[in-house]
PDB file of C-alpha atoms and ligand atoms in Angstrom:
ATOM      1  CA  MET A  12      46.504 -45.907 -14.121  1.00 62.00           C
ATOM      2  CA  ILE A  13      45.012 -43.192 -11.962  1.00 81.00           C
ATOM      3  CA  GLN A  14      42.856 -44.289  -9.098  1.00 88.00           C
ATOM      4  CA  GLN A  15      39.636 -42.331  -8.799  1.00 93.00           C
ATOM      5  CA  LYS A  16      36.545 -42.209  -6.631  1.00 95.00           C
ATOM      6  CA  LEU A  17      33.530 -43.390  -8.596  1.00 96.00           C
ATOM      7  CA  THR A  18      30.708 -40.846  -9.014  1.00 96.00           C
ATOM      8  CA  GLY A  19      28.314 -43.418 -10.444  1.00 95.00           C
ATOM      9  CA  MET A  20      28.418 -42.093 -14.009  1.00 96.00           C
ATOM     10  CA  GLU A  21      31.450 -44.137 -15.119  1.00 96.00           C
ATOM     11  CA  ARG A  22      30.696 -46.855 -17.651  1.00 97.00           C
ATOM     12  CA  GLY A  23      32.391 -50.063 -18.635  1.00 97.00           C
ATOM     13  CA  TRP A  24      33.278 -53.508 -17.343  1.00 97.00           C
ATOM     14  CA  TRP A  25      33.769 -54.072 -13.612  1.00 97.00           C
ATOM     15  CA  VAL A  26      36.516 -56.326 -12.308  1.00 97.00           C
ATOM     16  CA  ILE A  27      35.783 -56.442  -8.592  1.00 97.00           C
ATOM     17  CA  SER A  28      38.467 -58.591  -7.108  1.00 97.00           C
ATOM     18  CA  LEU A  29      40.187 -59.666  -3.931  1.00 95.00           C
ATOM     19  CA  GLU A  30      42.118 -62.749  -2.809  1.00 94.00           C
ATOM     20  CA  ASN A  31      42.430 -64.147  -6.358  1.00 93.00           C
ATOM     21  CA  LEU A  32      38.664 -64.187  -6.890  1.00 95.00           C
ATOM     22  CA  VAL A  33      36.469 -62.008  -9.054  1.00 96.00           C
ATOM     23  CA  TRP A  34      32.822 -60.969  -8.696  1.00 97.00           C
ATOM     24  CA  LEU A  35      30.714 -62.769 -11.320  1.00 95.00           C
ATOM     25  CA  PRO A  36      27.026 -62.181 -10.567  1.00 94.00           C
ATOM     26  CA  GLN A  37      25.076 -64.889 -12.443  1.00 91.00           C
ATOM     27  CA  GLY A  38      28.416 -66.153 -13.745  1.00 90.00           C
ATOM     28  CA  GLU A  39      29.128 -63.025 -15.831  1.00 92.00           C
ATOM     29  CA  LEU A  40      31.456 -60.061 -15.536  1.00 94.00           C
ATOM     30  CA  PRO A  41      29.248 -57.023 -14.661  1.00 96.00           C
ATOM     31  CA  SER A  42      29.027 -54.196 -17.210  1.00 96.00           C
ATOM     32  CA  GLY A  43      27.191 -50.861 -17.375  1.00 97.00           C
ATOM     33  CA  THR A  44      27.422 -47.834 -15.121  1.00 97.00           C
ATOM     34  CA  ALA A  45      28.967 -47.736 -11.655  1.00 97.00           C
ATOM     35  CA  ARG A  46      25.588 -46.662 -10.272  1.00 97.00           C
ATOM     36  CA  GLN A  47      23.916 -49.740 -11.733  1.00 96.00           C
ATOM     37  CA  TRP A  48      26.097 -51.894  -9.497  1.00 95.00           C
ATOM     38  CA  SER A  49      26.010 -49.499  -6.495  1.00 95.00           C
ATOM     39  CA  LEU A  50      29.739 -48.792  -6.848  1.00 96.00           C
ATOM     40  CA  GLN A  51      29.626 -45.014  -6.336  1.00 95.00           C
ATOM     41  CA  GLY A  52      32.077 -43.891  -3.661  1.00 96.00           C
ATOM     42  CA  HIS A  53      34.426 -46.852  -4.266  1.00 96.00           C
ATOM     43  CA  MET A  54      37.965 -46.345  -5.525  1.00 95.00           C
ATOM     44  CA  ALA A  55      38.587 -47.721  -9.037  1.00 96.00           C
ATOM     45  CA  ARG A  56      41.306 -47.660 -11.679  1.00 95.00           C
ATOM     46  CA  PRO A  57      41.131 -48.322 -15.432  1.00 96.00           C
ATOM     47  CA  ILE A  58      43.138 -51.412 -16.431  1.00 96.00           C
ATOM     48  CA  GLY A  59      42.271 -51.809 -20.115  1.00 96.00           C
ATOM     49  CA  GLU A  60      39.554 -51.813 -22.742  1.00 96.00           C
ATOM     50  CA  TRP A  61      37.107 -54.461 -23.898  1.00 95.00           C
ATOM     51  CA  LEU A  62      34.608 -54.029 -26.760  1.00 95.00           C
ATOM     52  CA  GLY A  63      35.317 -50.297 -26.827  1.00 96.00           C
ATOM     53  CA  GLU A  64      34.619 -49.699 -23.134  1.00 96.00           C
ATOM     54  CA  THR A  65      36.877 -49.197 -20.141  1.00 97.00           C
ATOM     55  CA  VAL A  66      37.671 -52.129 -17.874  1.00 97.00           C
ATOM     56  CA  TRP A  67      37.765 -50.946 -14.245  1.00 97.00           C
ATOM     57  CA  LEU A  68      39.397 -52.587 -11.274  1.00 97.00           C
ATOM     58  CA  VAL A  69      37.840 -52.223  -7.838  1.00 97.00           C
ATOM     59  CA  CYS A  70      39.871 -53.976  -5.142  1.00 96.00           C
ATOM     60  CA  GLN A  71      37.248 -55.397  -2.857  1.00 95.00           C
ATOM     61  CA  LYS A  72      35.252 -58.468  -1.992  1.00 94.00           C
ATOM     62  CA  MET A  73      31.503 -58.836  -2.472  1.00 94.00           C
ATOM     63  CA  ALA A  74      29.375 -60.812  -0.031  1.00 92.00           C
ATOM     64  CA  SER A  75      28.587 -63.553  -2.542  1.00 93.00           C
ATOM     65  CA  GLU A  76      29.298 -64.798  -6.062  1.00 94.00           C
ATOM     66  CA  MET A  77      33.060 -64.301  -5.810  1.00 95.00           C
ATOM     67  CA  ALA A  78      34.412 -66.856  -8.311  1.00 93.00           C
ATOM     68  CA  SER A  79      37.526 -68.097 -10.074  1.00 91.00           C
ATOM     69  CA  PRO A  80      38.539 -66.071 -13.166  1.00 88.00           C
ATOM     70  CA  ARG A  81      38.648 -69.453 -14.932  1.00 84.00           C
ATOM     71  CA  MET A  82      34.898 -69.046 -15.503  1.00 83.00           C
ATOM     72  CA  VAL A  83      35.574 -66.113 -17.844  1.00 85.00           C
ATOM     73  CA  ALA A  84      38.137 -68.026 -19.935  1.00 80.00           C
ATOM     74  CA  SER A  85      35.531 -69.852 -22.010  1.00 77.00           C
ATOM     75  CA  GLN A  86      33.763 -66.526 -22.823  1.00 79.00           C
ATOM     76  CA  SER A  87      36.770 -64.806 -24.395  1.00 84.00           C
ATOM     77  CA  PRO A  88      40.559 -65.192 -24.110  1.00 84.00           C
ATOM     78  CA  LYS A  89      41.054 -61.403 -24.260  1.00 89.00           C
ATOM     79  CA  LEU A  90      38.538 -60.720 -21.499  1.00 91.00           C
ATOM     80  CA  PHE A  91      40.102 -63.514 -19.430  1.00 92.00           C
ATOM     81  CA  GLN A  92      43.460 -61.795 -19.863  1.00 93.00           C
ATOM     82  CA  LEU A  93      42.067 -58.460 -18.573  1.00 95.00           C
ATOM     83  CA  VAL A  94      40.309 -60.108 -15.643  1.00 96.00           C
ATOM     84  CA  GLY A  95      43.577 -61.918 -14.892  1.00 95.00           C
ATOM     85  CA  ARG A  96      45.372 -58.562 -14.895  1.00 96.00           C
ATOM     86  CA  GLY A  97      42.774 -57.224 -12.461  1.00 96.00           C
ATOM     87  CA  ILE A  98      43.029 -60.039  -9.962  1.00 95.00           C
ATOM     88  CA  GLN A  99      46.836 -59.978 -10.068  1.00 96.00           C
ATOM     89  CA  LEU A 100      46.884 -56.213  -9.457  1.00 96.00           C
ATOM     90  CA  ALA A 101      44.372 -56.579  -6.621  1.00 96.00           C
ATOM     91  CA  GLU A 102      46.664 -59.174  -5.023  1.00 95.00           C
ATOM     92  CA  PHE A 103      49.694 -56.972  -5.611  1.00 96.00           C
ATOM     93  CA  TYR A 104      48.133 -53.997  -3.814  1.00 96.00           C
ATOM     94  CA  ARG A 105      46.820 -56.230  -1.005  1.00 96.00           C
ATOM     95  CA  SER A 106      50.308 -57.654  -0.342  1.00 96.00           C
ATOM     96  CA  HIS A 107      52.168 -54.325  -0.546  1.00 97.00           C
ATOM     97  CA  HIS A 108      50.794 -52.161   2.258  1.00 97.00           C
ATOM     98  CA  HIS A 109      54.235 -51.851   3.839  1.00 98.00           C
ATOM     99  CA  CYS A 110      57.746 -51.540   2.483  1.00 98.00           C
ATOM    100  CA  GLY A 111      59.759 -54.775   2.676  1.00 97.00           C
ATOM    101  CA  TYR A 112      62.979 -52.854   3.380  1.00 98.00           C
ATOM    102  CA  CYS A 113      62.017 -50.314   6.010  1.00 98.00           C
ATOM    103  CA  GLY A 114      58.486 -51.308   7.061  1.00 97.00           C
ATOM    104  CA  HIS A 115      56.883 -47.923   6.386  1.00 98.00           C
ATOM    105  CA  GLU A 116      53.452 -47.619   4.872  1.00 97.00           C
ATOM    106  CA  MET A 117      53.429 -47.327   1.060  1.00 97.00           C
ATOM    107  CA  GLN A 118      51.476 -45.327  -1.493  1.00 95.00           C
ATOM    108  CA  HIS A 119      50.100 -46.388  -4.877  1.00 94.00           C
ATOM    109  CA  SER A 120      51.826 -44.718  -7.817  1.00 93.00           C
ATOM    110  CA  GLN A 121      49.476 -42.599  -9.939  1.00 89.00           C
ATOM    111  CA  HIS A 122      51.555 -43.155 -13.079  1.00 90.00           C
ATOM    112  CA  GLU A 123      52.112 -46.897 -13.223  1.00 92.00           C
ATOM    113  CA  TRP A 124      51.175 -50.138 -11.485  1.00 94.00           C
ATOM    114  CA  ALA A 125      53.610 -49.731  -8.638  1.00 96.00           C
ATOM    115  CA  CYS A 126      53.779 -49.110  -4.896  1.00 97.00           C
ATOM    116  CA  LEU A 127      56.106 -46.435  -3.543  1.00 97.00           C
ATOM    117  CA  CYS A 128      57.830 -46.066  -0.202  1.00 98.00           C
ATOM    118  CA  ASN A 129      58.181 -42.376   0.604  1.00 96.00           C
ATOM    119  CA  HIS A 130      60.563 -43.167   3.450  1.00 97.00           C
ATOM    120  CA  CYS A 131      63.385 -45.121   1.743  1.00 98.00           C
ATOM    121  CA  HIS A 132      62.186 -44.425  -1.850  1.00 97.00           C
ATOM    122  CA  GLU A 133      61.954 -48.075  -2.820  1.00 97.00           C
ATOM    123  CA  ARG A 134      59.546 -48.882  -5.668  1.00 97.00           C
ATOM    124  CA  TYR A 135      57.680 -52.187  -6.014  1.00 97.00           C
ATOM    125  CA  TYR A 136      56.134 -53.697  -9.143  1.00 97.00           C
ATOM    126  CA  PRO A 137      53.774 -56.660  -9.486  1.00 96.00           C
ATOM    127  CA  GLN A 138      55.717 -59.908  -9.509  1.00 94.00           C
ATOM    128  CA  ILE A 139      55.391 -62.159 -12.547  1.00 95.00           C
ATOM    129  CA  GLU A 140      56.569 -65.754 -12.442  1.00 96.00           C
ATOM    130  CA  PRO A 141      57.931 -66.971 -15.778  1.00 97.00           C
ATOM    131  CA  CYS A 142      57.050 -70.557 -16.594  1.00 98.00           C
ATOM    132  CA  VAL A 143      57.941 -72.631 -19.657  1.00 98.00           C
ATOM    133  CA  ILE A 144      55.662 -75.154 -21.308  1.00 98.00           C
ATOM    134  CA  VAL A 145      56.714 -77.451 -24.156  1.00 98.00           C
ATOM    135  CA  GLY A 146      55.118 -79.780 -26.697  1.00 98.00           C
ATOM    136  CA  ILE A 147      57.506 -82.645 -27.569  1.00 98.00           C
ATOM    137  CA  ARG A 148      57.169 -84.743 -30.718  1.00 98.00           C
ATOM    138  CA  ARG A 149      58.690 -88.140 -31.461  1.00 97.00           C
ATOM    139  CA  ASP A 150      57.820 -89.056 -35.081  1.00 96.00           C
ATOM    140  CA  ASP A 151      54.007 -89.303 -35.003  1.00 96.00           C
ATOM    141  CA  HIS A 152      53.744 -89.382 -31.193  1.00 97.00           C
ATOM    142  CA  ILE A 153      53.475 -86.622 -28.585  1.00 98.00           C
ATOM    143  CA  LEU A 154      54.649 -86.697 -24.972  1.00 98.00           C
ATOM    144  CA  LEU A 155      51.783 -86.133 -22.525  1.00 98.00           C
ATOM    145  CA  ALA A 156      51.795 -86.321 -18.751  1.00 97.00           C
ATOM    146  CA  GLN A 157      49.316 -86.355 -15.884  1.00 95.00           C
ATOM    147  CA  HIS A 158      50.173 -83.990 -13.054  1.00 91.00           C
ATOM    148  CA  GLN A 159      50.026 -84.870  -9.368  1.00 89.00           C
ATOM    149  CA  HIS A 160      48.568 -81.408  -8.615  1.00 84.00           C
ATOM    150  CA  HIS A 161      45.688 -81.709 -11.063  1.00 79.00           C
ATOM    151  CA  ARG A 162      44.056 -85.075 -10.578  1.00 78.00           C
ATOM    152  CA  ASN A 163      41.352 -84.460 -13.184  1.00 85.00           C
ATOM    153  CA  GLY A 164      42.283 -87.028 -15.818  1.00 90.00           C
ATOM    154  CA  ILE A 165      43.757 -84.384 -18.109  1.00 95.00           C
ATOM    155  CA  HIS A 166      46.947 -85.293 -19.962  1.00 96.00           C
ATOM    156  CA  THR A 167      49.085 -82.350 -20.954  1.00 97.00           C
ATOM    157  CA  VAL A 168      52.523 -81.184 -22.037  1.00 97.00           C
ATOM    158  CA  LEU A 169      55.403 -80.639 -19.607  1.00 97.00           C
ATOM    159  CA  ALA A 170      55.856 -77.312 -17.806  1.00 96.00           C
ATOM    160  CA  GLY A 171      57.953 -75.759 -15.073  1.00 96.00           C
ATOM    161  CA  PHE A 172      59.082 -72.536 -13.450  1.00 97.00           C
ATOM    162  CA  VAL A 173      62.164 -70.626 -14.501  1.00 97.00           C
ATOM    163  CA  GLU A 174      64.804 -70.556 -11.777  1.00 97.00           C
ATOM    164  CA  VAL A 175      66.881 -67.544 -10.822  1.00 96.00           C
ATOM    165  CA  GLY A 176      69.751 -67.020 -13.254  1.00 97.00           C
ATOM    166  CA  GLU A 177      68.438 -69.379 -15.914  1.00 97.00           C
ATOM    167  CA  THR A 178      67.573 -68.772 -19.588  1.00 98.00           C
ATOM    168  CA  LEU A 179      64.188 -69.973 -20.880  1.00 98.00           C
ATOM    169  CA  GLU A 180      65.948 -72.530 -23.077  1.00 98.00           C
ATOM    170  CA  GLU A 181      67.892 -73.919 -20.126  1.00 98.00           C
ATOM    171  CA  THR A 182      64.666 -74.196 -18.147  1.00 98.00           C
ATOM    172  CA  VAL A 183      62.979 -76.240 -20.883  1.00 98.00           C
ATOM    173  CA  HIS A 184      65.899 -78.694 -21.172  1.00 98.00           C
ATOM    174  CA  ARG A 185      66.194 -79.004 -17.371  1.00 98.00           C
ATOM    175  CA  GLU A 186      62.459 -79.466 -16.724  1.00 97.00           C
ATOM    176  CA  VAL A 187      62.087 -82.058 -19.492  1.00 98.00           C
ATOM    177  CA  MET A 188      65.066 -84.005 -18.148  1.00 97.00           C
ATOM    178  CA  GLU A 189      63.856 -83.782 -14.519  1.00 97.00           C
ATOM    179  CA  GLU A 190      60.268 -84.723 -15.239  1.00 96.00           C
ATOM    180  CA  SER A 191      60.669 -87.289 -18.021  1.00 97.00           C
ATOM    181  CA  GLY A 192      64.351 -88.268 -18.245  1.00 97.00           C
ATOM    182  CA  ILE A 193      64.637 -87.555 -21.985  1.00 98.00           C
ATOM    183  CA  LYS A 194      66.728 -85.196 -24.078  1.00 98.00           C
ATOM    184  CA  ILE A 195      65.146 -82.877 -26.639  1.00 98.00           C
ATOM    185  CA  ARG A 196      66.433 -80.921 -29.627  1.00 98.00           C
ATOM    186  CA  ASN A 197      65.202 -78.332 -32.157  1.00 98.00           C
ATOM    187  CA  LEU A 198      63.629 -76.175 -29.448  1.00 98.00           C
ATOM    188  CA  ARG A 199      61.626 -73.233 -30.804  1.00 98.00           C
ATOM    189  CA  TYR A 200      59.430 -70.558 -29.252  1.00 98.00           C
ATOM    190  CA  VAL A 201      55.716 -70.420 -30.154  1.00 98.00           C
ATOM    191  CA  ALA A 202      53.698 -67.994 -28.001  1.00 97.00           C
ATOM    192  CA  SER A 203      52.959 -66.871 -24.452  1.00 96.00           C
ATOM    193  CA  GLN A 204      49.928 -66.604 -22.182  1.00 95.00           C
ATOM    194  CA  PRO A 205      49.510 -64.770 -18.873  1.00 94.00           C
ATOM    195  CA  TRP A 206      48.155 -67.290 -16.388  1.00 92.00           C
ATOM    196  CA  PRO A 207      46.790 -65.664 -13.219  1.00 90.00           C
ATOM    197  CA  PHE A 208      47.009 -68.750 -10.948  1.00 86.00           C
ATOM    198  CA  PRO A 209      48.357 -66.857  -9.175  1.00 87.00           C
ATOM    199  CA  GLN A 210      50.833 -64.850 -11.298  1.00 91.00           C
ATOM    200  CA  SER A 211      52.500 -66.904 -14.000  1.00 94.00           C
ATOM    201  CA  LEU A 212      53.493 -66.025 -17.521  1.00 97.00           C
ATOM    202  CA  MET A 213      53.482 -69.222 -19.582  1.00 97.00           C
ATOM    203  CA  MET A 214      55.997 -69.272 -22.412  1.00 98.00           C
ATOM    204  CA  GLY A 215      55.242 -71.981 -24.948  1.00 98.00           C
ATOM    205  CA  PHE A 216      57.768 -73.969 -26.987  1.00 98.00           C
ATOM    206  CA  LEU A 217      57.858 -76.897 -29.372  1.00 98.00           C
ATOM    207  CA  ALA A 218      60.681 -79.438 -29.463  1.00 98.00           C
ATOM    208  CA  ASP A 219      61.645 -82.781 -30.979  1.00 98.00           C
ATOM    209  CA  TYR A 220      62.682 -85.908 -29.118  1.00 98.00           C
ATOM    210  CA  ASP A 221      66.416 -86.503 -29.142  1.00 98.00           C
ATOM    211  CA  SER A 222      67.323 -89.471 -26.910  1.00 98.00           C
ATOM    212  CA  GLY A 223      66.593 -91.411 -23.744  1.00 97.00           C
ATOM    213  CA  GLU A 224      63.701 -93.452 -22.364  1.00 97.00           C
ATOM    214  CA  ILE A 225      60.839 -91.918 -20.374  1.00 97.00           C
ATOM    215  CA  GLN A 226      61.266 -92.133 -16.632  1.00 96.00           C
ATOM    216  CA  HIS A 227      58.680 -89.834 -15.082  1.00 93.00           C
ATOM    217  CA  ASP A 228      59.266 -87.935 -11.862  1.00 93.00           C
ATOM    218  CA  PRO A 229      56.750 -89.462  -9.411  1.00 93.00           C
ATOM    219  CA  VAL A 230      56.745 -86.341  -7.221  1.00 92.00           C
ATOM    220  CA  GLU A 231      55.449 -84.118 -10.051  1.00 91.00           C
ATOM    221  CA  LEU A 232      53.761 -86.591 -12.368  1.00 94.00           C
ATOM    222  CA  ILE A 233      51.352 -89.514 -12.112  1.00 94.00           C
ATOM    223  CA  SER A 234      52.401 -90.684 -15.568  1.00 95.00           C
ATOM    224  CA  ALA A 235      54.185 -89.603 -18.744  1.00 96.00           C
ATOM    225  CA  ASP A 236      54.031 -91.411 -22.066  1.00 97.00           C
ATOM    226  CA  TRP A 237      54.090 -91.140 -25.853  1.00 98.00           C
ATOM    227  CA  TYR A 238      50.656 -90.927 -27.483  1.00 98.00           C
ATOM    228  CA  HIS A 239      49.873 -91.396 -31.159  1.00 97.00           C
ATOM    229  CA  TYR A 240      48.408 -88.164 -32.534  1.00 97.00           C
ATOM    230  CA  ASP A 241      45.274 -90.005 -33.658  1.00 96.00           C
ATOM    231  CA  ASP A 242      44.590 -91.549 -30.258  1.00 95.00           C
ATOM    232  CA  LEU A 243      44.951 -88.842 -27.602  1.00 97.00           C
ATOM    233  CA  PRO A 244      43.618 -89.061 -24.045  1.00 96.00           C
ATOM    234  CA  LEU A 245      41.700 -86.190 -22.407  1.00 96.00           C
ATOM    235  CA  ILE A 246      43.617 -82.947 -23.132  1.00 96.00           C
ATOM    236  CA  PRO A 247      43.319 -79.344 -21.762  1.00 93.00           C
ATOM    237  CA  PRO A 248      40.523 -76.979 -22.934  1.00 90.00           C
ATOM    238  CA  SER A 249      40.902 -74.882 -26.072  1.00 88.00           C
ATOM    239  CA  ASP A 250      41.599 -71.552 -24.310  1.00 86.00           C
ATOM    240  CA  THR A 251      44.974 -72.742 -22.968  1.00 91.00           C
ATOM    241  CA  ILE A 252      48.434 -72.509 -24.446  1.00 95.00           C
ATOM    242  CA  ALA A 253      48.884 -76.189 -23.539  1.00 96.00           C
ATOM    243  CA  ARG A 254      46.094 -77.061 -25.976  1.00 96.00           C
ATOM    244  CA  ARG A 255      47.641 -74.908 -28.701  1.00 97.00           C
ATOM    245  CA  LEU A 256      51.023 -76.646 -28.289  1.00 98.00           C
ATOM    246  CA  ILE A 257      49.320 -80.050 -28.467  1.00 98.00           C
ATOM    247  CA  GLU A 258      47.414 -79.052 -31.621  1.00 97.00           C
ATOM    248  CA  GLU A 259      50.541 -77.692 -33.303  1.00 97.00           C
ATOM    249  CA  THR A 260      52.416 -80.898 -32.443  1.00 98.00           C
ATOM    250  CA  VAL A 261      49.544 -82.989 -33.816  1.00 97.00           C
ATOM    251  CA  ALA A 262      49.704 -80.979 -37.065  1.00 97.00           C
ATOM    252  CA  LEU A 263      53.432 -81.773 -37.319  1.00 97.00           C
ATOM    253  CA  CYS A 264      52.783 -85.466 -36.547  1.00 96.00           C
ATOM    254  CA  ARG A 265      50.265 -85.643 -39.401  1.00 94.00           C
ATOM    255  CA  ASN A 266      52.873 -84.402 -41.830  1.00 89.00           C
ATOM    256  CA  THR A 267      55.519 -86.979 -40.901  1.00 80.00           C
TER     257      THR A 267
HETATM  258 ZN1  LIG B 963      60.893 -48.253   2.570  1.00 52.89          ZN
END
């Protein structure tokens, strides 16, 4: 957690990040000593471990080759998770120079990922936005939708943000009703995935169709429909929780 000034001798993986981008020279996350990458004198903090070496965060922007963390996702889900942590922390520190209550300048905590106001003693933590995502099965069909925000031909499962004062289960039922007009039942939790675009935590569920006919929300979705498990359109890449939910639903469809 402790921020330190790099001497040049420190070794590990270097997450150099600002404004939701990460430095990927030649498309790869830099590793080796701080000196190798001319990082001596910069402030850095350890944020995890990858292949037995420290992962360091340096909150700054390089002149070129700043890229989306998405590029790391195909290399390794665990590394992608650590890079995602780095870029979210870099954004957290960048947006918390001053206290939101009293306006005084803040300090970084040396014990945890937090910013402290020494004037009014308020403490700020990185914000995480919980988001549900759900694979819905109807006999041997799965519900897939195309999103207005991602016009890339990909068909995926439904998702939405948790509202204030709502349980995860309520969010799933509400989002499914709002976006597709159907009712679901037999809702069960599967797994989660931090999703640093910019600061979501995706919580994945599976559910079964209960009743109603699909009427998609044209503001959010281009289309929504039932697809036979053997004849799926273009679906999300394998490093996403969306893909996992689709694959688990397909496995259930096969067994019906
Ligand atoms: Zn304050």
